[in-house]
CSV table of C-alpha atoms in Angstrom, one decimal:
chain,number,residue,atom,x,y,z
P,1,MET,CA,-14.5,-17.5,18.1
P,2,ALA,CA,-12.3,-19.3,15.7
P,3,ASP,CA,-9.1,-17.0,16.4
P,4,ALA,CA,-7.9,-15.2,19.3
P,5,ALA,CA,-6.5,-12.5,16.9
P,6,ALA,CA,-10.1,-11.9,15.7
P,7,SER,CA,-11.1,-10.5,19.0
P,8,HIS,CA,-8.8,-7.7,19.4
P,9,GLU,CA,-8.0,-4.5,17.4
P,10,GLN,CA,-4.8,-3.5,15.8
P,11,ALA,CA,-2.8,-0.8,17.5
P,12,ALA,CA,0.3,-0.7,15.1
P,13,PRO,CA,-0.1,1.0,11.6
P,14,VAL,CA,-1.7,-1.1,9.1
P,15,ILE,CA,-0.5,-1.1,5.5
P,16,VAL,CA,-3.8,-1.2,3.3
P,17,LEU,CA,-3.7,-3.9,0.6
P,18,GLY,CA,-7.1,-3.6,-1.0
P,19,ARG,CA,-10.8,-3.0,-0.5
P,20,ILE,CA,-13.8,-5.4,-0.4
P,21,THR,CA,-16.1,-4.3,-3.1
P,22,ASP,CA,-18.8,-6.9,-2.8
P,23,ALA,CA,-20.1,-10.3,-1.6
P,24,TYR,CA,-19.4,-13.3,-3.9
P,25,GLY,CA,-21.8,-16.1,-3.8
P,26,VAL,CA,-23.8,-17.4,-0.8
P,27,ARG,CA,-21.1,-19.2,1.1
P,28,GLY,CA,-19.4,-15.8,2.8
P,29,TRP,CA,-16.9,-15.0,-0.1
P,30,VAL,CA,-16.0,-11.4,-1.0
P,31,ARG,CA,-14.7,-9.8,-3.9
P,32,VAL,CA,-11.5,-7.8,-3.4
P,33,HIS,CA,-9.8,-5.2,-5.2
P,34,PRO,CA,-6.4,-5.2,-4.6
P,35,PHE,CA,-3.9,-2.4,-4.5
P,36,GLY,CA,-0.9,-4.4,-5.0
P,37,ASP,CA,0.8,-6.5,-8.0
P,38,ASP,CA,0.8,-10.0,-6.0
P,39,PRO,CA,-2.2,-10.3,-3.7
P,40,LEU,CA,-2.2,-14.0,-3.8
P,41,GLU,CA,0.9,-13.6,-1.6
P,42,TRP,CA,-1.3,-12.3,0.9
P,43,GLY,CA,-2.8,-15.7,1.1
P,44,LYS,CA,0.2,-16.8,3.1
P,45,MET,CA,-0.9,-14.6,6.1
P,46,LEU,CA,-3.0,-16.3,8.8
P,47,HIS,CA,-5.3,-13.3,8.9
P,48,TRP,CA,-6.2,-10.1,7.1
P,49,TRP,CA,-7.0,-7.0,8.9
P,50,VAL,CA,-10.6,-5.5,8.1
P,51,GLY,CA,-11.7,-2.0,8.5
P,52,SER,CA,-10.0,1.5,8.3
P,53,GLU,CA,-8.1,4.1,10.3
P,54,GLU,CA,-11.6,5.9,11.0
P,55,THR,CA,-13.4,2.7,12.1
P,56,GLY,CA,-10.4,0.7,13.6
P,57,TRP,CA,-9.0,-2.6,12.5
P,58,LYS,CA,-10.0,-6.1,13.4
P,59,ALA,CA,-8.2,-9.2,12.5
P,60,LEU,CA,-10.2,-12.0,10.7
P,61,PRO,CA,-8.7,-15.6,10.2
P,62,LEU,CA,-8.4,-16.0,6.3
P,63,ALA,CA,-10.1,-19.3,5.1
P,64,GLY,CA,-8.9,-18.8,1.6
P,65,CYS,CA,-8.1,-16.5,-1.3
P,66,LYS,CA,-8.0,-17.3,-5.0
P,67,TRP,CA,-8.4,-15.7,-8.5
P,68,HIS,CA,-11.7,-16.1,-9.9
P,69,GLY,CA,-12.2,-14.7,-13.5
P,70,ASP,CA,-10.5,-11.5,-13.7
P,71,GLY,CA,-10.6,-10.6,-9.9
P,72,LEU,CA,-9.7,-11.8,-6.4
P,73,VAL,CA,-12.2,-13.5,-4.1
P,74,ALA,CA,-11.4,-14.2,-0.3
P,75,GLN,CA,-13.3,-15.9,2.5
P,76,PHE,CA,-12.9,-15.5,6.3
P,77,THR,CA,-13.5,-17.9,9.0
P,78,GLY,CA,-16.7,-17.2,10.7
P,79,VAL,CA,-18.2,-15.6,7.7
P,80,SER,CA,-20.2,-18.2,6.3
P,81,ASP,CA,-23.1,-16.7,4.4
P,82,ARG,CA,-24.0,-13.7,1.9
P,83,SER,CA,-25.3,-11.5,4.6
P,84,GLY,CA,-22.0,-11.7,6.5
P,85,ALA,CA,-19.9,-11.0,3.4
P,86,GLU,CA,-22.3,-8.0,2.5
P,87,ALA,CA,-21.6,-6.6,5.9
P,88,LEU,CA,-17.8,-6.3,4.9
P,89,LYS,CA,-18.6,-4.3,1.6
P,90,GLY,CA,-16.6,-1.3,1.5
P,91,ALA,CA,-14.2,-2.2,4.3
P,92,TYR,CA,-10.3,-2.0,3.6
P,93,ILE,CA,-8.1,-5.2,4.2
P,94,GLY,CA,-4.6,-4.8,5.3
P,95,ALA,CA,-1.9,-5.9,7.5
P,96,PRO,CA,0.7,-4.9,9.9
P,97,ARG,CA,4.0,-4.4,8.0
P,98,SER,CA,5.5,-6.8,10.2
P,99,GLU,CA,3.0,-9.8,9.1
P,100,MET,CA,3.2,-9.0,5.4
P,101,PRO,CA,5.3,-11.1,3.1
P,102,ARG,CA,8.8,-10.0,2.4
P,103,PRO,CA,8.8,-7.9,-1.2
P,104,GLU,CA,11.1,-9.3,-4.0
P,105,PRO,CA,14.3,-7.3,-4.4
P,106,ASP,CA,13.8,-3.8,-5.7
P,107,ALA,CA,10.1,-4.1,-4.9
P,108,TYR,CA,8.5,-2.0,-2.2
P,109,TYR,CA,5.0,-1.7,-0.3
P,110,TRP,CA,4.0,2.0,-1.0
P,111,GLY,CA,3.5,2.3,2.8
P,112,ASP,CA,7.2,1.7,3.2
P,113,LEU,CA,8.0,4.7,0.8
P,114,ILE,CA,5.3,7.3,2.2
P,115,GLY,CA,7.5,9.8,4.6
P,116,LEU,CA,10.9,9.1,3.0
P,117,PRO,CA,12.9,12.2,2.0
P,118,VAL,CA,13.7,12.4,-1.8
P,119,GLU,CA,16.7,14.1,-3.2
P,120,THR,CA,18.4,14.5,-6.5
P,121,LEU,CA,21.5,12.6,-7.8
P,122,GLN,CA,23.2,16.1,-6.9
P,123,GLY,CA,22.1,15.9,-3.3
P,124,ASP,CA,19.5,18.7,-3.5
P,125,ALA,CA,16.5,18.0,-1.3
P,126,LEU,CA,13.0,17.7,-3.1
P,127,GLY,CA,10.9,17.0,-0.2
P,128,THR,CA,9.1,14.2,1.2
P,129,VAL,CA,6.9,11.4,-0.1
P,130,TYR,CA,3.3,11.8,0.8
P,131,GLY,CA,1.6,9.5,-1.5
P,132,LEU,CA,1.7,7.5,-4.8
P,133,LEU,CA,-0.6,7.4,-7.9
P,134,GLU,CA,-1.3,4.6,-9.9
P,135,THR,CA,-1.5,5.7,-13.4
P,136,GLY,CA,-1.7,2.3,-15.4
P,137,ALA,CA,1.5,3.0,-17.4
P,138,ASN,CA,3.5,3.3,-14.2
P,139,ASP,CA,3.3,4.5,-10.5
P,140,VAL,CA,4.0,8.1,-9.7
P,141,LEU,CA,5.7,9.4,-6.6
P,142,GLN,CA,3.9,12.4,-5.1
P,143,VAL,CA,6.6,14.6,-3.2
P,144,ARG,CA,6.0,17.8,-1.2
P,145,GLU,CA,8.8,20.4,-0.6
P,146,ASP,CA,9.1,20.8,3.1
P,147,ALA,CA,8.5,24.3,3.3
P,148,ALA,CA,7.4,27.0,0.8
P,149,ALA,CA,9.7,28.8,-1.5
P,150,PRO,CA,10.1,32.7,-0.6
P,151,GLY,CA,7.0,34.3,-2.1
P,152,GLU,CA,5.0,31.2,-2.6
P,153,LYS,CA,2.1,30.4,-0.1
P,154,LYS,CA,2.3,26.5,-0.3
P,155,PRO,CA,5.3,24.1,-0.4
P,156,ARG,CA,5.8,23.0,-4.2
P,157,GLU,CA,4.8,19.6,-5.1
P,158,HIS,CA,6.6,17.1,-7.5
P,159,LEU,CA,5.2,14.2,-9.6
P,160,LEU,CA,7.9,11.9,-10.3
P,161,PRO,CA,7.4,8.6,-12.5
P,162,PHE,CA,8.3,5.7,-10.4
P,163,VAL,CA,10.6,4.2,-13.2
P,164,GLU,CA,14.1,3.2,-13.4
P,165,GLN,CA,15.2,6.2,-15.4
P,166,VAL,CA,14.1,8.5,-12.7
P,167,VAL,CA,14.2,6.6,-9.5
P,168,ARG,CA,17.7,5.5,-9.2
P,169,GLU,CA,18.0,4.3,-5.6
P,170,VAL,CA,15.5,3.4,-2.9
P,171,ILE,CA,17.2,2.9,0.8
P,172,LEU,CA,14.5,2.1,3.5
P,173,PRO,CA,15.2,3.1,6.9
P,174,LYS,CA,17.0,0.2,8.7
P,175,ASN,CA,18.5,-0.1,12.2
P,176,GLY,CA,18.0,3.4,13.1
P,177,ALA,CA,19.6,4.7,9.8
P,178,PRO,CA,17.4,6.9,7.7
P,179,GLY,CA,16.0,6.1,4.4
P,180,VAL,CA,16.1,8.1,1.2
P,181,ILE,CA,15.0,8.0,-2.4
P,182,ARG,CA,17.5,9.2,-4.8
P,183,VAL,CA,16.1,10.5,-8.2
P,184,ASP,CA,17.3,11.9,-11.5
P,185,TRP,CA,15.3,15.0,-11.4
P,186,GLN,CA,15.8,18.6,-11.0
P,187,ARG,CA,14.2,21.2,-8.4
P,188,ASP,CA,12.5,23.3,-11.3
P,189,TRP,CA,11.1,20.6,-13.2
């Protein structure tokens, strides 16, 4: 085996970076649909984790990644032919947060935002981020209130555009201090 890391599974949470969509060529390259803005930065990592939460994650040494045409292609050490690449089709790629490149200032990995509390500029709690949507125009925070309002069966959900006019401040948890997202939004919107 080319890399000892490839022989064990990942126990720490993995941030999903994209998905392998197909084999590319006959030498083991795969096509990757990236879920982020700058996937060539991931090429700086020694290996990518391949799999899913359901199947488990396995580290594969990264032999290369590059843009080809309008998409990203990658190759893993030990995957040398089309059959090996086809066996990876549909798998997610990711990495533990600790192994990922540091994002630019005012840029965030989606996984870092999940679970953060959201409050208005007036200090009113809106809920907790449970997901993000990619809409093309801008990303959207999915925020769920922590409890249902009196007379309602389910907690209310808010969809907040992840744009500067709405998301005014993102504080990630650090050194035991909690994080928060502050937004220019009203509870009844």
